[in-house]
Each structure stands twice: as structure tokens, then as C-alpha cells.
Short mmCIF file of C-alpha atoms and ligand atoms in Angstrom, two decimals:
data_model
loop_
_atom_site.label_atom_id
_atom_site.label_comp_id
_atom_site.label_asym_id
_atom_site.label_seq_id
_atom_site.Cartn_x
_atom_site.Cartn_y
_atom_site.Cartn_z
CA UNK A 28 0.00 0.00 0.00
CA UNK A 29 2.80 2.36 1.00
CA UNK A 30 4.64 1.52 -2.24
CA UNK A 31 1.54 2.27 -4.37
CA UNK A 32 1.17 5.63 -2.60
CA UNK A 33 4.82 6.45 -3.32
CA UNK A 34 4.42 5.50 -7.01
CA UNK A 35 1.27 7.66 -7.28
CA UNK A 36 3.06 10.61 -5.65
CA UNK A 37 6.00 10.19 -8.04
CA UNK A 38 3.64 10.10 -11.03
CA UNK A 39 1.90 13.28 -9.78
CA UNK A 40 5.29 15.00 -9.43
CA UNK A 41 6.34 13.96 -12.95
CA UNK A 42 3.11 15.26 -14.49
CA UNK A 43 3.35 18.49 -12.40
CA UNK A 44 6.94 19.09 -13.57
CA UNK A 45 5.99 18.26 -17.18
CA UNK A 46 3.06 20.71 -17.09
CA UNK A 47 5.21 23.38 -15.40
CA UNK A 48 7.70 23.04 -18.26
CA UNK A 49 5.10 23.42 -20.99
CA UNK A 50 5.17 26.87 -22.61
CA UNK A 51 2.23 29.14 -21.81
CA UNK A 52 0.22 30.26 -24.82
CA UNK A 53 -2.64 32.74 -24.54
CA UNK A 54 -5.47 32.22 -27.00
CA UNK A 55 -7.27 35.53 -27.54
CA UNK A 56 -10.61 34.99 -29.26
CA UNK A 57 -12.28 37.66 -31.41
CA UNK A 58 -15.02 35.68 -33.23
CA UNK A 59 -15.30 34.81 -36.93
CA UNK A 60 -16.37 31.65 -38.71
CA UNK A 61 -13.98 29.64 -36.55
CA UNK A 62 -16.38 30.46 -33.72
CA UNK A 63 -19.39 30.13 -36.03
CA UNK A 64 -22.40 27.89 -35.62
CA UNK A 65 -24.49 26.53 -38.52
CA UNK A 66 -28.04 25.19 -38.55
CA UNK A 67 -26.92 21.78 -39.84
CA UNK A 68 -23.63 20.07 -40.65
CA UNK A 69 -24.11 20.52 -44.40
CA UNK A 70 -25.99 23.81 -44.75
CA UNK A 71 -23.75 26.74 -45.62
CA UNK A 72 -25.83 29.23 -43.57
CA UNK A 73 -24.21 30.09 -40.26
CA UNK A 74 -23.60 32.88 -37.76
CA UNK A 75 -20.03 34.09 -37.08
CA UNK A 76 -18.81 34.57 -33.52
CA UNK A 77 -21.45 32.36 -31.87
CA UNK A 78 -19.36 30.13 -29.60
CA UNK A 79 -17.00 31.11 -26.79
CA UNK A 80 -13.25 30.67 -26.52
CA UNK A 81 -13.72 27.77 -24.05
CA UNK A 82 -16.05 25.91 -26.44
CA UNK A 83 -13.61 26.59 -29.28
CA UNK A 84 -10.65 25.19 -27.36
CA UNK A 85 -12.56 22.14 -26.11
CA UNK A 86 -12.71 20.91 -29.74
CA UNK A 87 -8.88 20.54 -29.73
CA UNK A 88 -7.87 18.92 -26.40
CA UNK A 89 -4.54 17.90 -28.04
CA UNK A 90 -3.21 21.47 -27.65
CA UNK A 91 -3.01 20.84 -23.89
CA UNK A 92 -0.29 18.23 -24.56
CA UNK A 93 2.04 20.82 -26.07
CA UNK A 94 1.20 24.02 -24.15
CA UNK A 95 -0.42 25.44 -21.06
CA UNK A 96 -3.36 27.18 -22.68
CA UNK A 97 -5.07 30.25 -21.28
CA UNK A 98 -8.14 31.48 -23.18
CA UNK A 99 -9.48 35.04 -23.21
CA UNK A 100 -12.49 36.46 -25.05
CA UNK A 101 -11.48 39.87 -26.47
CA UNK A 102 -14.52 40.20 -28.79
CA UNK A 103 -17.00 37.88 -30.49
CA UNK A 104 -17.79 39.40 -33.88
CA UNK A 105 -17.71 38.54 -37.57
CA UNK A 106 -14.50 40.18 -38.74
CA UNK A 107 -16.47 42.21 -41.30
CA UNK A 108 -17.25 44.30 -38.19
CA UNK A 109 -13.64 44.50 -36.99
CA UNK A 110 -12.83 48.03 -35.89
CA UNK A 111 -10.19 50.38 -34.46
CA UNK A 112 -11.45 49.89 -30.91
CA UNK A 113 -10.88 46.11 -30.99
CA UNK A 114 -7.52 46.58 -32.78
CA UNK A 115 -6.27 48.91 -30.06
CA UNK A 116 -7.59 46.65 -27.30
CA UNK A 117 -5.97 43.61 -28.91
CA UNK A 118 -2.63 45.27 -29.55
CA UNK A 119 -2.42 46.62 -25.99
CA UNK A 120 -3.36 43.24 -24.49
CA UNK A 121 -0.85 41.36 -26.66
CA UNK A 122 1.93 43.77 -25.63
CA UNK A 123 0.94 43.52 -21.97
CA UNK A 124 0.96 39.71 -22.03
CA UNK A 125 4.19 39.34 -24.01
CA UNK A 126 6.08 41.54 -21.51
CA UNK A 127 5.60 38.74 -18.94
CA UNK A 128 8.53 36.33 -18.86
CA UNK A 129 6.23 33.34 -18.32
CA UNK A 130 4.13 34.01 -21.45
CA UNK A 131 5.64 32.29 -24.46
CA UNK A 132 3.35 33.23 -27.35
CA UNK A 133 -0.09 34.45 -28.42
CA UNK A 134 -2.61 32.81 -30.74
CA UNK A 135 -5.52 34.98 -31.90
CA UNK A 136 -8.67 33.42 -33.35
CA UNK A 137 -10.15 35.78 -35.93
CA UNK A 138 -12.58 35.84 -38.86
CA UNK A 139 -10.93 35.55 -42.24
CA UNK A 140 -12.64 38.51 -43.96
CA UNK A 141 -10.37 41.18 -42.48
CA UNK A 142 -7.65 38.96 -41.07
CA UNK A 143 -5.04 40.53 -43.37
CA UNK A 144 -5.77 43.96 -41.88
CA UNK A 145 -5.61 42.89 -38.22
CA UNK A 146 -2.49 40.79 -38.81
CA UNK A 147 -0.75 43.77 -40.42
CA UNK A 148 -1.90 46.17 -37.68
CA UNK A 149 -0.41 43.86 -35.04
CA UNK A 150 2.71 43.28 -37.17
CA UNK A 151 3.35 47.03 -36.92
CA UNK A 152 2.32 47.63 -33.29
CA UNK A 153 3.40 44.57 -31.26
CA UNK A 154 6.70 45.23 -29.51
CA UNK A 155 8.04 41.72 -29.09
CA UNK A 156 9.87 38.95 -30.96
CA UNK A 157 7.72 36.27 -29.33
CA UNK A 158 5.36 34.47 -31.75
CA UNK A 159 1.97 36.07 -32.45
CA UNK A 160 -0.19 33.89 -34.69
CA UNK A 161 -3.64 34.57 -36.10
CA UNK A 162 -5.86 31.68 -37.01
CA UNK A 163 -9.29 31.38 -38.56
CA UNK A 164 -11.35 28.89 -40.47
CA UNK A 165 -13.48 28.92 -43.59
CA UNK A 166 -16.00 26.42 -42.25
CA UNK A 167 -18.04 26.96 -39.08
CA UNK A 168 -17.37 24.79 -36.04
CA UNK A 169 -20.52 22.71 -36.72
CA UNK A 170 -19.65 21.78 -40.35
CA UNK A 171 -18.47 18.37 -41.59
CA UNK A 172 -14.66 18.58 -41.84
CA UNK A 173 -14.57 21.88 -39.95
CA UNK A 174 -11.07 23.27 -40.55
CA UNK A 175 -10.92 25.23 -37.26
CA UNK A 176 -9.64 22.54 -34.87
CA UNK A 177 -6.72 21.51 -37.12
CA UNK A 178 -5.85 25.16 -37.75
CA UNK A 179 -5.88 25.89 -34.01
CA UNK A 180 -3.66 22.88 -33.30
CA UNK A 181 -1.20 23.97 -35.99
CA UNK A 182 -1.23 27.57 -34.74
CA UNK A 183 -0.38 26.46 -31.19
CA UNK A 184 2.26 24.03 -32.52
CA UNK A 185 3.91 26.92 -34.41
CA UNK A 186 3.53 29.25 -31.41
CA UNK A 187 5.51 26.94 -29.09
CA UNK A 188 8.29 26.27 -31.58
CA UNK A 189 11.53 28.24 -31.14
CA UNK A 190 11.92 28.73 -34.90
CA UNK A 191 8.76 30.89 -34.93
CA UNK A 192 10.43 33.75 -33.01
CA UNK A 193 11.22 37.05 -34.71
CA UNK A 194 9.21 36.38 -37.87
CA UNK A 195 6.58 39.04 -37.26
CA UNK A 196 2.88 38.31 -36.95
CA UNK A 197 1.84 35.21 -38.88
CA UNK A 198 -1.31 33.45 -40.00
CA UNK A 199 -1.51 29.66 -39.82
CA UNK A 200 -4.25 28.03 -41.90
CA UNK A 201 -4.58 25.03 -44.20
CA UNK A 202 -1.18 23.66 -43.05
CA UNK A 203 0.57 26.81 -44.28
CA UNK A 204 2.36 29.64 -42.47
CA UNK A 205 1.83 33.09 -43.98
CA UNK A 206 3.52 36.38 -43.23
CA UNK A 207 1.48 39.46 -42.31
CA UNK A 208 3.74 41.49 -44.65
CA UNK A 209 2.03 40.18 -47.81
CA UNK A 210 -1.21 38.59 -46.68
CA UNK A 211 -4.24 38.34 -48.96
CA UNK A 212 -7.53 36.50 -48.77
CA UNK A 213 -7.79 35.16 -52.32
CA UNK A 214 -10.85 32.93 -52.40
CA UNK A 215 -14.31 33.55 -50.96
CA UNK A 216 -14.92 29.93 -49.87
CA UNK A 217 -11.81 27.75 -50.11
CA UNK A 218 -10.00 26.58 -46.93
CA UNK A 219 -6.72 27.49 -48.66
CA UNK A 220 -7.83 31.08 -49.12
CA UNK A 221 -4.77 32.87 -47.67
CA UNK A 222 -1.71 33.55 -49.76
CA UNK A 223 1.43 35.65 -49.72
CA UNK A 224 1.01 36.42 -53.44
CA UNK A 225 4.15 38.52 -53.95
CA UNK A 226 6.72 37.02 -51.59
CA UNK A 227 5.53 33.41 -51.12
CA UNK A 228 4.47 31.71 -47.90
CA UNK A 229 6.84 31.63 -44.91
CA UNK A 230 6.56 27.88 -44.53
CA UNK A 231 4.32 24.91 -43.92
CA UNK A 232 3.18 22.92 -40.92
CA UNK A 233 4.14 19.27 -41.28
CA UNK A 234 3.28 16.61 -38.72
CA UNK A 235 2.57 19.30 -36.13
CA UNK A 236 5.87 21.16 -36.66
CA UNK A 237 6.61 24.38 -38.56
CA UNK A 238 9.02 24.12 -41.49
CA UNK A 239 10.09 27.63 -42.54
CA UNK A 240 11.49 28.56 -45.94
CA UNK A 241 11.68 32.39 -45.87
CA UNK A 242 12.20 35.28 -43.44
CA UNK A 243 10.14 38.48 -43.72
CA UNK A 244 12.43 41.23 -45.02
CA UNK A 245 10.24 44.20 -44.07
CA UNK A 246 10.34 46.04 -40.71
CA UNK A 247 7.93 44.59 -38.15
CA UNK A 248 7.13 44.14 -34.43
CA UNK A 249 10.15 45.03 -32.27
CA UNK A 250 11.72 46.98 -35.19
CA UNK A 251 8.56 48.98 -35.93
CA UNK A 252 8.49 52.70 -35.11
CA UNK A 253 4.74 52.74 -34.37
CA UNK A 254 3.44 52.84 -30.82
CA UNK A 255 -0.28 52.80 -30.06
CA UNK A 256 0.04 52.21 -26.30
CA UNK A 257 -1.11 55.78 -25.50
CA UNK A 258 -3.81 56.03 -28.21
CA UNK A 259 -7.55 55.51 -27.88
CA UNK A 260 -8.40 56.29 -31.50
CA UNK A 261 -6.74 56.26 -34.91
CA UNK A 262 -6.76 58.79 -37.78
CA UNK A 263 -9.57 58.21 -40.29
CA UNK A 264 -8.44 56.85 -43.65
CA UNK A 265 -10.75 55.72 -46.47
CA UNK A 266 -10.05 53.54 -49.53
CA UNK A 267 -11.35 54.74 -52.93
CA UNK A 268 -11.47 52.57 -56.04
CA UNK A 269 -10.68 53.70 -59.58
CA UNK A 270 -12.33 52.16 -62.69
CA UNK A 271 -13.43 53.31 -66.17
CA UNK A 272 -15.36 56.56 -65.80
CA UNK A 273 -14.57 56.92 -62.08
CA UNK A 274 -15.42 60.48 -61.04
CA UNK A 275 -14.33 62.76 -58.18
CA UNK A 276 -17.53 61.97 -56.24
CA UNK A 277 -16.02 59.79 -53.51
CA UNK A 278 -12.80 61.80 -53.19
CA UNK A 279 -14.79 64.98 -52.59
CA UNK A 280 -17.14 63.20 -50.19
CA UNK A 281 -14.18 61.86 -48.19
CA UNK A 282 -12.50 65.28 -48.04
CA UNK A 283 -15.77 66.92 -46.96
CA UNK A 284 -16.16 64.28 -44.24
CA UNK A 285 -12.78 65.36 -42.83
CA UNK A 286 -10.68 62.26 -43.51
CA UNK A 287 -6.98 62.54 -42.76
CA UNK A 288 -5.89 60.16 -45.50
CA UNK A 289 -7.06 58.45 -48.70
CA UNK A 290 -5.70 55.22 -50.15
CA UNK A 291 -6.57 54.65 -53.78
CA UNK A 292 -7.10 51.22 -55.29
CA UNK A 293 -6.13 52.34 -58.75
CA UNK A 294 -6.06 50.51 -62.07
CA UNK A 295 -2.83 48.87 -63.28
CA UNK A 296 0.19 50.40 -61.56
CA UNK A 297 -2.08 52.53 -59.35
CA UNK A 298 -3.32 54.75 -62.19
CA UNK A 299 -6.38 56.98 -61.74
CA UNK A 300 -8.86 58.71 -64.02
CA UNK A 301 -7.72 62.27 -64.68
CA UNK A 302 -10.73 63.74 -62.89
CA UNK A 303 -10.06 61.61 -59.81
CA UNK A 304 -6.34 62.40 -59.87
CA UNK A 305 -7.08 66.14 -60.00
CA UNK A 306 -9.46 65.85 -57.04
CA UNK A 307 -6.80 63.94 -55.09
CA UNK A 308 -4.17 66.58 -55.90
CA UNK A 309 -6.58 69.21 -54.55
CA UNK A 310 -7.11 67.05 -51.43
CA UNK A 311 -3.35 67.00 -50.81
CA UNK A 312 -3.35 70.82 -50.94
CA UNK A 313 -6.03 70.68 -48.21
CA UNK A 314 -3.77 68.58 -45.95
CA UNK A 315 -5.11 65.09 -46.80
CA UNK A 316 -2.42 62.41 -47.25
CA UNK A 317 -2.85 60.35 -50.44
CA UNK A 318 -1.30 56.92 -50.98
CA UNK A 319 -1.66 55.23 -54.35
CA UNK A 320 -2.17 51.47 -54.31
CA UNK A 321 -3.66 49.13 -56.91
CA UNK A 322 -6.68 46.91 -57.37
CA UNK A 323 -4.35 44.36 -59.06
CA UNK A 324 -3.58 41.37 -56.83
CA UNK A 325 0.19 41.20 -57.35
CA UNK A 326 3.13 43.43 -58.15
CA UNK A 327 4.17 46.78 -56.72
CA UNK A 328 2.41 50.11 -57.09
CA UNK A 329 5.68 51.73 -58.04
CA UNK A 330 6.70 55.37 -58.09
CA UNK A 331 8.01 57.21 -61.16
CA UNK A 332 5.90 55.36 -63.74
CA UNK A 333 2.91 57.12 -65.39
CA UNK A 334 2.21 59.37 -62.38
CA UNK A 335 4.65 61.98 -61.05
CA UNK A 336 4.03 61.41 -57.32
CA UNK A 337 6.51 64.09 -56.23
CA UNK A 338 4.75 66.73 -58.31
CA UNK A 339 1.33 65.80 -56.87
CA UNK A 340 2.45 65.12 -53.29
CA UNK A 341 1.31 61.46 -53.40
CA UNK A 342 3.06 58.43 -51.94
CA UNK A 343 3.06 55.00 -53.65
CA UNK A 344 2.33 51.83 -51.66
CA UNK A 345 4.81 49.43 -53.34
CA UNK A 346 3.87 45.88 -52.25
CA UNK A 347 1.28 46.96 -49.68
CA UNK A 348 -2.22 46.24 -51.00
CA UNK A 349 -5.01 48.83 -50.44
CA UNK A 350 -6.36 47.12 -47.29
CA UNK A 351 -2.98 46.93 -45.61
CA UNK A 352 -2.03 50.35 -47.03
CA UNK A 353 -4.96 51.84 -45.13
CA UNK A 354 -3.57 50.32 -41.91
CA UNK A 355 -0.05 51.64 -42.55
CA UNK A 356 -1.33 55.09 -43.49
CA UNK A 357 -3.43 55.27 -40.30
CA UNK A 358 -0.32 54.49 -38.27
CA UNK A 359 1.87 56.80 -40.35
CA UNK A 360 -0.56 59.66 -39.69
CA UNK A 361 -0.09 59.23 -35.94
CA UNK A 362 3.42 60.60 -36.61
CA UNK A 363 3.43 62.73 -39.78
CA UNK A 364 1.52 63.73 -42.90
CA UNK A 365 4.61 64.57 -44.95
CA UNK A 366 4.35 62.57 -48.19
CA UNK A 367 8.10 61.88 -48.39
CA UNK A 368 8.18 60.51 -44.85
CA UNK A 369 5.07 58.43 -45.62
CA UNK A 370 6.82 57.21 -48.80
CA UNK A 371 9.79 56.10 -46.69
CA UNK A 372 7.42 54.09 -44.49
CA UNK A 373 5.85 52.40 -47.51
CA UNK A 374 9.25 51.25 -48.71
CA UNK A 375 10.33 50.00 -45.26
CA UNK A 376 7.20 48.18 -43.99
N1 LIG B 28 -17.42 36.60 -42.11
C1 LIG B 28 -16.49 35.72 -41.44
C2 LIG B 28 -15.52 36.58 -40.65
O1 LIG B 28 -14.60 37.11 -41.18
C3 LIG B 28 -15.79 34.84 -42.41
C4 LIG B 28 -14.75 33.93 -41.81
O2 LIG B 28 -14.36 33.99 -40.68
O3 LIG B 28 -14.25 33.08 -42.59
O4 LIG B 28 -15.69 36.72 -39.50
#
């Protein structure tokens, strides 16, 4: 009897030590399809952000073998409703947690619709080299072959791996690791929707381990100059599309509404109809920052092509697509509205 007691005590000690050695990963939940609930397993109709972080995590008990998991509900919304308030709350909480020596990494569950924007915002405002990984799913938690549980497992597996440090904010979905520097949702329904269309994915997840094949070359996280810790709102920036016959209607409306910046999703290499370009040049004279980007999925919106940016006071977004360009311009405007300084930022981030 005494021997059995001793063996049991030893086993308890071993499991206590093993759990004490497991890295601590915070899972911050914000909603999305990954937390979505459908009417049936086959029907495509569902509601985003319907289940809680605890319910979400209970679908993947295997993550408890590789990490000590702590769940927190930051929001529970479809990411089509993602907003500056949640971004600031999330960024501040991530920075607060990562300052603690016993917190190893953060995983954020998030809808896929605006995941590229949130990932980029955090990539530019988190002040740590510890892994920060966003994860979502394309199928709700109630669907046959829901992709959420596998994606969450892979995200935690990447978060606890030493090789994931210093790579900026990443997205892990469909067994692939994507950088926030070049993230695009490319398909409305497919589970493999995310791509890094210009630079290529950072790596893959294979047998529960990350295998990296590139490093992000742009400034991010601990090397970023942006600091939102003291902010409770961000400058207003709108995105305006160009197309055949596009007029100055939306540019003038944005200027009249008092926006601080406009990002254009131009045609080709960020070109604009003449009437729109003239309205934007007038906006610059009224103190509005203008960044040219493109509605084309790949390639840079480069300076010194058909548009003389220096003459008009515009900046060009290079490889930053309009959605991420809006994020960078909002952060840039917390520091400056000088177009040359903004241009520097668009070449560095
Ligand atoms: N509308 C959902 C969202 O972004 C779509 C998804 O998560 O896949 O929250």
C-alpha cells in the first residue's frame, strides 16, 4: 500500500513538472467563422462569432499536450465588423501579455474577412519577438470537416516552436504559415484562401511542426516605429477605387467628411482617371495624405511610372495592398503627414 502511494506521488510529481515546463500560450478569441455555428452540418448558412473561446478550445484537447493554454475572449464578432477599438484593445493586451517572462506566445482566433488587416496592424504595433499567430477557419465549427480545430492545433504548434520567433505576426491556416507582410484572402470559400502572393508563404506545418522557408524582409514588431500604447483612436483613412469613368464623387465626399488620408485602389500600376487624380491633388493641398495602391492582386504600385508622385504630393504603396495600405497610413498619420516621410514608411514596412 505504502509503495503504491509512493508511485502515485512520483507520477503526480512527474506530471506536475511536465506541465510546469510546458510553454504558456494565450489564445485571444475575437469571433469569426472559426467560432461560427451553422443550422446543420451541411448547410452553408451560419452565424459568425457564436461560440465562446472555451467551447472553441474544447474541440482541440490535443493542444493541452504541447502548451499550457489560457483562453481570453477579447470580442466575439464577424471580422467584417472588426474596428479600431478592438484593434487597439488587442494590440495593448498582446503587448501587456508578451512583456511577462512566463508568457511564451499568443494565438488569436479571428474571422478571415479582415484577417489581413488585423495581422498587419499587429505586425506594426506589437513590440516583441515572441510568436503572435492569427488563425481562422473557412467552415463553421458545426460543419463536416470543420477546418478550425486543425488550424488551431497547428497555430499552437507553431507558437511553441523556437523557430517561430522574430518572424513578425503570422497566419496559420490550411497547413501553411503566412507572413502578415504580404497577406491576402484570395478565395471567398476555399479553406486554402490565404496567400502571400508577392513574396511566397513563410513555410508549412508538417506533422505538427513548422518548417520555414523564408524570413520576412520588411520592418515589423520590435523593429517597428509605431506605438499605439497611449492612443484611444486612430486617424480616419478611407479607400477609394478607380475604374473606367470613375469620377471625383467619392474623393470629394471623403475630403468633406474630414478624412486625414485616402488610399486609392487604382487601375494597373495605381493609375487613376484624370478627374479623380485632380481631385486627389486638390485634397493634398487641403492637408489630406494620399497613398496610391492598386486593385491588381500582385506586383508593386511603383513610383516614377505614369504618375509623377513628387509633383502631386502622393506616396506609392509598393507591395502593400489597399487594405494593408490603409492600416499603414493610419499608423503613419499618428506621426506625420509629410508625403516623403510616408513614402519612406511604404518602402520599409
Ligand atoms: N465573415 C467571417 C468573418 O470574417 C468569415 C470567416 O471567418 O471566414 O468573420
